[in-house]
PDB file of C-alpha atoms in Angstrom:
ATOM      1  CA  ASP A   1      15.638  26.202  18.686  1.00 54.00           C
ATOM      2  CA  THR A   2      14.097  27.238  15.441  1.00 76.00           C
ATOM      3  CA  GLY A   3      14.094  23.270  14.999  1.00 91.00           C
ATOM      4  CA  VAL A   4      15.520  21.790  11.105  1.00 95.00           C
ATOM      5  CA  SER A   5      14.424  24.216   7.712  1.00 95.00           C
ATOM      6  CA  GLN A   6      14.149  24.104   4.387  1.00 96.00           C
ATOM      7  CA  ASP A   7      13.913  26.219   1.358  1.00 97.00           C
ATOM      8  CA  PRO A   8      11.881  26.559  -0.991  1.00 97.00           C
ATOM      9  CA  ARG A   9       8.528  24.012   0.372  1.00 95.00           C
ATOM     10  CA  HIS A  10       7.980  23.114  -2.509  1.00 96.00           C
ATOM     11  CA  LYS A  11       9.509  23.888  -6.060  1.00 97.00           C
ATOM     12  CA  ILE A  12       8.424  23.530  -9.321  1.00 98.00           C
ATOM     13  CA  THR A  13      10.479  23.345 -12.433  1.00 97.00           C
ATOM     14  CA  LYS A  14      10.419  21.489 -16.270  1.00 97.00           C
ATOM     15  CA  ARG A  15      12.572  18.787 -17.234  1.00 97.00           C
ATOM     16  CA  GLY A  16      15.817  18.608 -17.767  1.00 97.00           C
ATOM     17  CA  GLN A  17      16.959  22.314 -15.270  1.00 98.00           C
ATOM     18  CA  ASN A  18      18.431  22.416 -12.549  1.00 98.00           C
ATOM     19  CA  VAL A  19      17.211  23.212  -8.811  1.00 98.00           C
ATOM     20  CA  THR A  20      18.878  23.392  -5.626  1.00 98.00           C
ATOM     21  CA  PHE A  21      17.369  23.734  -2.295  1.00 98.00           C
ATOM     22  CA  ARG A  22      19.051  23.988   1.778  1.00 98.00           C
ATOM     23  CA  CYS A  23      18.333  22.564   5.101  1.00 98.00           C
ATOM     24  CA  ASP A  24      19.686  25.157   7.995  1.00 97.00           C
ATOM     25  CA  PRO A  25      19.418  21.759  10.860  1.00 96.00           C
ATOM     26  CA  ILE A  26      19.791  22.977  14.540  1.00 95.00           C
ATOM     27  CA  SER A  27      22.580  24.320  15.586  1.00 92.00           C
ATOM     28  CA  GLU A  28      24.782  22.511  17.502  1.00 90.00           C
ATOM     29  CA  HIS A  29      23.486  19.518  14.925  1.00 93.00           C
ATOM     30  CA  ASN A  30      27.524  17.750  13.956  1.00 92.00           C
ATOM     31  CA  ARG A  31      25.094  15.087  12.153  1.00 92.00           C
ATOM     32  CA  LEU A  32      23.595  16.044   9.077  1.00 94.00           C
ATOM     33  CA  TYR A  33      21.324  13.847   6.843  1.00 93.00           C
ATOM     34  CA  TRP A  34      19.544  14.391   3.393  1.00 95.00           C
ATOM     35  CA  TYR A  35      15.785  11.538   2.288  1.00 95.00           C
ATOM     36  CA  ARG A  36      14.253  11.364   0.144  1.00 96.00           C
ATOM     37  CA  GLN A  37      10.639  10.406  -0.064  1.00 95.00           C
ATOM     38  CA  THR A  38       7.722   9.061  -2.765  1.00 94.00           C
ATOM     39  CA  LEU A  39       4.477   8.365  -2.159  1.00 88.00           C
ATOM     40  CA  GLY A  40       3.655   5.910  -0.042  1.00 84.00           C
ATOM     41  CA  GLN A  41       6.991   4.863   0.512  1.00 89.00           C
ATOM     42  CA  GLY A  42       9.253   5.842   3.842  1.00 92.00           C
ATOM     43  CA  PRO A  43      12.072   7.760   3.485  1.00 93.00           C
ATOM     44  CA  GLU A  44      15.109   6.489   1.623  1.00 93.00           C
ATOM     45  CA  PHE A  45      18.612   7.585   2.742  1.00 90.00           C
ATOM     46  CA  LEU A  46      20.312   9.542   0.302  1.00 93.00           C
ATOM     47  CA  THR A  47      23.751  10.934   2.131  1.00 93.00           C
ATOM     48  CA  TYR A  48      24.805  12.088   5.545  1.00 91.00           C
ATOM     49  CA  PHE A  49      27.375  14.878   6.505  1.00 93.00           C
ATOM     50  CA  GLN A  50      29.400  14.242  10.081  1.00 91.00           C
ATOM     51  CA  ASN A  51      30.251  18.404  10.511  1.00 92.00           C
ATOM     52  CA  GLU A  52      31.693  19.309   7.165  1.00 92.00           C
ATOM     53  CA  ALA A  53      32.974  15.443   5.801  1.00 92.00           C
ATOM     54  CA  GLN A  54      30.665  13.776   3.501  1.00 91.00           C
ATOM     55  CA  LEU A  55      30.679  10.665   4.870  1.00 88.00           C
ATOM     56  CA  GLU A  56      28.056   8.110   2.857  1.00 85.00           C
ATOM     57  CA  LYS A  57      26.308   8.513  -0.124  1.00 87.00           C
ATOM     58  CA  SER A  58      23.598   5.630  -1.095  1.00 87.00           C
ATOM     59  CA  ARG A  59      23.903   4.276  -4.352  1.00 84.00           C
ATOM     60  CA  LEU A  60      20.466   6.405  -5.128  1.00 81.00           C
ATOM     61  CA  LEU A  61      22.529   8.913  -5.354  1.00 84.00           C
ATOM     62  CA  SER A  62      23.167   9.485  -9.066  1.00 88.00           C
ATOM     63  CA  ASP A  63      26.046  11.187 -10.392  1.00 92.00           C
ATOM     64  CA  ARG A  64      23.848  14.357 -11.048  1.00 95.00           C
ATOM     65  CA  PHE A  65      23.138  14.948  -7.368  1.00 96.00           C
ATOM     66  CA  SER A  66      25.763  16.447  -4.910  1.00 95.00           C
ATOM     67  CA  ALA A  67      25.212  17.884  -1.590  1.00 96.00           C
ATOM     68  CA  GLU A  68      27.592  19.697   0.402  1.00 96.00           C
ATOM     69  CA  ARG A  69      28.022  20.886   3.132  1.00 96.00           C
ATOM     70  CA  PRO A  70      30.509  23.598   3.652  1.00 91.00           C
ATOM     71  CA  LYS A  71      30.673  25.075   6.924  1.00 87.00           C
ATOM     72  CA  GLY A  72      29.382  22.620   9.089  1.00 86.00           C
ATOM     73  CA  SER A  73      26.683  24.432   9.449  1.00 91.00           C
ATOM     74  CA  PHE A  74      23.785  24.720   6.240  1.00 96.00           C
ATOM     75  CA  SER A  75      23.938  22.140   3.432  1.00 97.00           C
ATOM     76  CA  THR A  76      22.103  22.333   0.352  1.00 98.00           C
ATOM     77  CA  LEU A  77      21.216  19.406  -2.399  1.00 97.00           C
ATOM     78  CA  GLU A  78      22.210  20.297  -6.110  1.00 97.00           C
ATOM     79  CA  ILE A  79      19.802  17.939  -8.709  1.00 97.00           C
ATOM     80  CA  GLN A  80      21.454  18.815 -11.769  1.00 97.00           C
ATOM     81  CA  ARG A  81      19.314  17.850 -15.063  1.00 97.00           C
ATOM     82  CA  THR A  82      16.182  17.111 -12.928  1.00 97.00           C
ATOM     83  CA  GLU A  83      13.422  14.024 -14.588  1.00 96.00           C
ATOM     84  CA  GLN A  84      10.430  13.405 -13.751  1.00 96.00           C
ATOM     85  CA  GLY A  85      11.868  10.613 -11.615  1.00 95.00           C
ATOM     86  CA  ASP A  86      13.137  12.944  -9.747  1.00 96.00           C
ATOM     87  CA  SER A  87      10.188  14.034  -8.327  1.00 97.00           C
ATOM     88  CA  ALA A  88       9.555  13.794  -5.001  1.00 97.00           C
ATOM     89  CA  MET A  89       9.721  15.113  -0.872  1.00 96.00           C
ATOM     90  CA  TYR A  90      13.112  15.279   0.012  1.00 97.00           C
ATOM     91  CA  LEU A  91      13.437  15.517   3.792  1.00 96.00           C
ATOM     92  CA  CYS A  92      16.793  16.667   5.636  1.00 96.00           C
ATOM     93  CA  ALA A  93      17.449  16.037   9.542  1.00 94.00           C
ATOM     94  CA  SER A  94      20.013  16.692  11.791  1.00 94.00           C
ATOM     95  CA  SER A  95      21.572  14.491  15.283  1.00 91.00           C
ATOM     96  CA  LEU A  96      23.633  15.616  17.371  1.00 90.00           C
ATOM     97  CA  GLY A  97      26.347  12.950  17.657  1.00 82.00           C
ATOM     98  CA  GLN A  98      28.631  10.070  16.318  1.00 74.00           C
ATOM     99  CA  ALA A  99      26.626   7.293  15.757  1.00 70.00           C
ATOM    100  CA  SER A 100      22.648   6.782  13.393  1.00 64.00           C
ATOM    101  CA  TYR A 101      20.491   5.466  16.537  1.00 71.00           C
ATOM    102  CA  ASN A 102      21.000   8.814  17.713  1.00 79.00           C
ATOM    103  CA  GLU A 103      17.571  10.716  17.612  1.00 83.00           C
ATOM    104  CA  GLN A 104      17.226  12.083  14.203  1.00 88.00           C
ATOM    105  CA  PHE A 105      14.624  16.075  13.633  1.00 91.00           C
ATOM    106  CA  PHE A 106      13.386  16.396  10.655  1.00 93.00           C
ATOM    107  CA  GLY A 107      12.366  19.195   8.758  1.00 94.00           C
ATOM    108  CA  PRO A 108       9.018  19.768   6.761  1.00 92.00           C
ATOM    109  CA  GLY A 109      10.649  18.574   3.496  1.00 95.00           C
ATOM    110  CA  THR A 110      11.122  20.566   0.120  1.00 96.00           C
ATOM    111  CA  ARG A 111       8.214  19.053  -2.479  1.00 96.00           C
ATOM    112  CA  LEU A 112       9.738  18.794  -5.871  1.00 98.00           C
ATOM    113  CA  THR A 113       8.021  18.391  -9.037  1.00 97.00           C
ATOM    114  CA  VAL A 114       9.351  18.125 -12.174  1.00 97.00           C
ATOM    115  CA  LEU A 115       7.218  18.574 -15.016  1.00 96.00           C
TER     116      LEU A 115
ATOM    117  CA  ALA B   1      21.585  -4.983   5.124  1.00 74.00           C
ATOM    118  CA  GLN B   2      18.876  -4.727   7.589  1.00 80.00           C
ATOM    119  CA  SER B   3      14.830  -4.283   5.993  1.00 88.00           C
ATOM    120  CA  VAL B   4      11.913  -3.244   7.177  1.00 93.00           C
ATOM    121  CA  THR B   5       8.250  -4.269   6.332  1.00 95.00           C
ATOM    122  CA  GLN B   6       5.007  -2.504   8.107  1.00 97.00           C
ATOM    123  CA  PRO B   7       2.388  -5.539   6.609  1.00 96.00           C
ATOM    124  CA  ASP B   8      -0.184  -3.204   6.757  1.00 95.00           C
ATOM    125  CA  ILE B   9      -1.112  -0.484   4.183  1.00 95.00           C
ATOM    126  CA  HIS B  10      -3.334   1.279   5.705  1.00 96.00           C
ATOM    127  CA  ILE B  11      -5.602   1.414   9.709  1.00 97.00           C
ATOM    128  CA  THR B  12      -8.704   2.757  10.388  1.00 97.00           C
ATOM    129  CA  VAL B  13      -9.799   2.923  14.605  1.00 97.00           C
ATOM    130  CA  SER B  14     -12.624   4.709  15.740  1.00 97.00           C
ATOM    131  CA  GLU B  15     -11.167   6.898  18.541  1.00 97.00           C
ATOM    132  CA  GLY B  16     -11.243   5.439  21.812  1.00 97.00           C
ATOM    133  CA  ALA B  17      -9.781   2.337  20.527  1.00 97.00           C
ATOM    134  CA  SER B  18      -6.972   0.345  20.882  1.00 97.00           C
ATOM    135  CA  LEU B  19      -3.797   0.260  18.073  1.00 97.00           C
ATOM    136  CA  GLU B  20      -1.343  -1.591  17.350  1.00 97.00           C
ATOM    137  CA  LEU B  21       0.143  -1.233  14.659  1.00 98.00           C
ATOM    138  CA  ARG B  22       2.981  -4.118  13.334  1.00 98.00           C
ATOM    139  CA  CYS B  23       6.864  -3.852  11.739  1.00 97.00           C
ATOM    140  CA  ASN B  24       8.552  -6.514  11.413  1.00 96.00           C
ATOM    141  CA  TYR B  25      12.005  -6.520  10.869  1.00 93.00           C
ATOM    142  CA  SER B  26      15.846  -8.187   9.313  1.00 89.00           C
ATOM    143  CA  TYR B  27      19.171  -7.494  10.603  1.00 82.00           C
ATOM    144  CA  GLY B  28      21.652 -10.026  11.352  1.00 74.00           C
ATOM    145  CA  ALA B  29      22.794  -8.631  14.927  1.00 78.00           C
ATOM    146  CA  THR B  30      20.730  -6.320  17.467  1.00 76.00           C
ATOM    147  CA  PRO B  31      18.670  -4.375  16.243  1.00 84.00           C
ATOM    148  CA  TYR B  32      18.324  -0.112  16.629  1.00 89.00           C
ATOM    149  CA  LEU B  33      14.212   0.422  16.311  1.00 92.00           C
ATOM    150  CA  PHE B  34      12.105   3.802  16.249  1.00 93.00           C
ATOM    151  CA  TRP B  35       8.642   4.214  15.464  1.00 97.00           C
ATOM    152  CA  TYR B  36       8.338   8.117  13.665  1.00 96.00           C
ATOM    153  CA  VAL B  37       5.107   9.714  12.906  1.00 96.00           C
ATOM    154  CA  GLN B  38       4.802  12.269   9.952  1.00 94.00           C
ATOM    155  CA  SER B  39       1.572  14.878   9.882  1.00 90.00           C
ATOM    156  CA  PRO B  40       0.840  16.397   6.866  1.00 81.00           C
ATOM    157  CA  GLY B  41       2.684  19.722   6.557  1.00 75.00           C
ATOM    158  CA  GLN B  42       5.136  18.577   9.184  1.00 79.00           C
ATOM    159  CA  GLY B  43       8.323  17.281   9.675  1.00 83.00           C
ATOM    160  CA  LEU B  44       8.689  12.997  10.846  1.00 91.00           C
ATOM    161  CA  GLN B  45       8.452  13.533  14.669  1.00 93.00           C
ATOM    162  CA  LEU B  46      10.337  10.177  16.412  1.00 93.00           C
ATOM    163  CA  LEU B  47       8.336   8.729  18.732  1.00 96.00           C
ATOM    164  CA  LEU B  48      10.009   6.139  20.230  1.00 95.00           C
ATOM    165  CA  LYS B  49      13.257   4.298  20.519  1.00 92.00           C
ATOM    166  CA  TYR B  50      14.677   0.634  21.235  1.00 92.00           C
ATOM    167  CA  PHE B  51      18.094  -0.241  22.105  1.00 85.00           C
ATOM    168  CA  SER B  52      19.017  -2.558  24.886  1.00 82.00           C
ATOM    169  CA  GLY B  53      17.734  -3.751  28.075  1.00 85.00           C
ATOM    170  CA  ASP B  54      13.900  -3.320  28.654  1.00 87.00           C
ATOM    171  CA  THR B  55      12.038  -4.917  25.663  1.00 91.00           C
ATOM    172  CA  LEU B  56       8.062  -2.962  27.009  1.00 96.00           C
ATOM    173  CA  VAL B  57       9.004   1.175  25.590  1.00 96.00           C
ATOM    174  CA  GLN B  58       7.348   3.763  26.501  1.00 96.00           C
ATOM    175  CA  GLY B  59       7.466   6.809  24.020  1.00 96.00           C
ATOM    176  CA  ILE B  60       5.042  10.669  23.645  1.00 95.00           C
ATOM    177  CA  LYS B  61       1.709  10.903  23.222  1.00 94.00           C
ATOM    178  CA  GLY B  62       1.054   7.642  25.426  1.00 96.00           C
ATOM    179  CA  PHE B  63       2.058   5.282  22.586  1.00 97.00           C
ATOM    180  CA  GLU B  64       4.333   2.309  23.273  1.00 97.00           C
ATOM    181  CA  ALA B  65       6.097  -0.554  21.863  1.00 98.00           C
ATOM    182  CA  GLU B  66       7.561  -4.136  22.500  1.00 96.00           C
ATOM    183  CA  PHE B  67      10.336  -5.749  21.019  1.00 94.00           C
ATOM    184  CA  LYS B  68      10.223  -9.291  20.313  1.00 94.00           C
ATOM    185  CA  ARG B  69      13.575 -10.772  19.152  1.00 91.00           C
ATOM    186  CA  SER B  70      12.437 -14.015  18.182  1.00 91.00           C
ATOM    187  CA  GLN B  71       9.530 -12.658  15.646  1.00 93.00           C
ATOM    188  CA  SER B  72      11.880 -10.470  15.098  1.00 93.00           C
ATOM    189  CA  SER B  73       9.080  -7.497  15.701  1.00 95.00           C
ATOM    190  CA  PHE B  74       8.687  -4.400  17.385  1.00 96.00           C
ATOM    191  CA  ASN B  75       5.164  -3.704  17.389  1.00 98.00           C
ATOM    192  CA  LEU B  76       4.136  -0.026  17.802  1.00 98.00           C
ATOM    193  CA  ARG B  77       0.657   0.104  20.257  1.00 98.00           C
ATOM    194  CA  LYS B  78      -2.057   2.899  22.110  1.00 98.00           C
ATOM    195  CA  PRO B  79      -4.458   2.279  24.652  1.00 97.00           C
ATOM    196  CA  SER B  80      -6.718   4.198  23.378  1.00 97.00           C
ATOM    197  CA  VAL B  81      -6.526   6.031  19.902  1.00 97.00           C
ATOM    198  CA  HIS B  82      -7.200  10.519  19.762  1.00 96.00           C
ATOM    199  CA  TRP B  83      -8.364  12.054  16.569  1.00 95.00           C
ATOM    200  CA  SER B  84      -5.283  13.641  16.648  1.00 94.00           C
ATOM    201  CA  ASP B  85      -3.521  10.353  15.989  1.00 96.00           C
ATOM    202  CA  ALA B  86      -4.787  10.445  12.954  1.00 96.00           C
ATOM    203  CA  ALA B  87      -0.513  10.324  10.264  1.00 96.00           C
ATOM    204  CA  GLU B  88       1.536   8.136   8.993  1.00 96.00           C
ATOM    205  CA  TYR B  89       3.560   6.149  11.364  1.00 98.00           C
ATOM    206  CA  PHE B  90       6.684   4.292  10.335  1.00 97.00           C
ATOM    207  CA  CYS B  91       8.857   1.993  11.778  1.00 96.00           C
ATOM    208  CA  ALA B  92      12.430   2.061  10.936  1.00 93.00           C
ATOM    209  CA  VAL B  93      15.899  -0.005  12.140  1.00 90.00           C
ATOM    210  CA  GLY B  94      19.353   1.279  12.507  1.00 83.00           C
ATOM    211  CA  ASP B  95      22.885   0.191  13.056  1.00 73.00           C
ATOM    212  CA  GLY B  96      23.657   2.616  15.071  1.00 62.00           C
ATOM    213  CA  TYR B  97      27.298   3.654  12.734  1.00 62.00           C
ATOM    214  CA  GLY B  98      26.823   4.470   9.718  1.00 55.00           C
ATOM    215  CA  GLN B  99      24.659   5.308   7.464  1.00 59.00           C
ATOM    216  CA  ASN B 100      22.946   2.034   7.512  1.00 68.00           C
ATOM    217  CA  PHE B 101      19.151   3.421   9.371  1.00 78.00           C
ATOM    218  CA  VAL B 102      15.930   2.192   6.860  1.00 88.00           C
ATOM    219  CA  PHE B 103      12.513   3.233   7.563  1.00 92.00           C
ATOM    220  CA  GLY B 104       9.841   1.362   6.478  1.00 95.00           C
ATOM    221  CA  PRO B 105       7.217   1.843   3.760  1.00 95.00           C
ATOM    222  CA  GLY B 106       4.638   3.272   6.708  1.00 96.00           C
ATOM    223  CA  THR B 107       1.162   2.971   7.110  1.00 97.00           C
ATOM    224  CA  ARG B 108      -1.131   5.247   7.376  1.00 96.00           C
ATOM    225  CA  LEU B 109      -3.958   5.268  10.720  1.00 97.00           C
ATOM    226  CA  SER B 110      -7.409   6.790  10.048  1.00 97.00           C
ATOM    227  CA  VAL B 111      -9.892   7.352  13.311  1.00 97.00           C
ATOM    228  CA  LEU B 112     -13.150   7.433  12.948  1.00 95.00           C
ATOM    229  CA  PRO B 113     -14.840  10.020  15.409  1.00 90.00           C
TER     230      PRO B 113
END
């Protein structure tokens, strides 16, 4: 078990470009979460998957954001037409079970900088 | 909806001194409470959690936390801090069923030699 991995670790892009991040959860974990963390703040929930089904999305997740988990394994988070306000650390976490109180294991994050 | 406050943005303690990090939550029902630690360049790691039962919870790395319903608090403590404890600490509250898992803004801990 190598834990949750995220790729890339850093991404610098220009405003208006599209970016895609990948998250590989712990293999047997059925839940996968995406969070956004800005400097000096705690992680903010974006969305989560139960297997391949996206069950909930935060109002923070604008129409420019889309997430998928096509086979219930890895997940991708795409941001279209990036804005400077999208600059943040994007965290992925996975857990085993049916409830959010089960321990979430976090990846190292992808730091996005939008110029 | 639940919320979490961590009144201390930054705390500095000397190595070997005791530590208490404050966390206050707002939630209408019995909360599920967590403390996570985030070291530079590393993912968040769960220190401990409270669901029910004994209000004093033991965690990893010598940390403990006490749930006080009357004060809506879940403060994290450690009797003797080590230099390796320097990190960002986040308190979180969940409702246990949906995605309503909310993190506080964090407290940055610095440790003096």
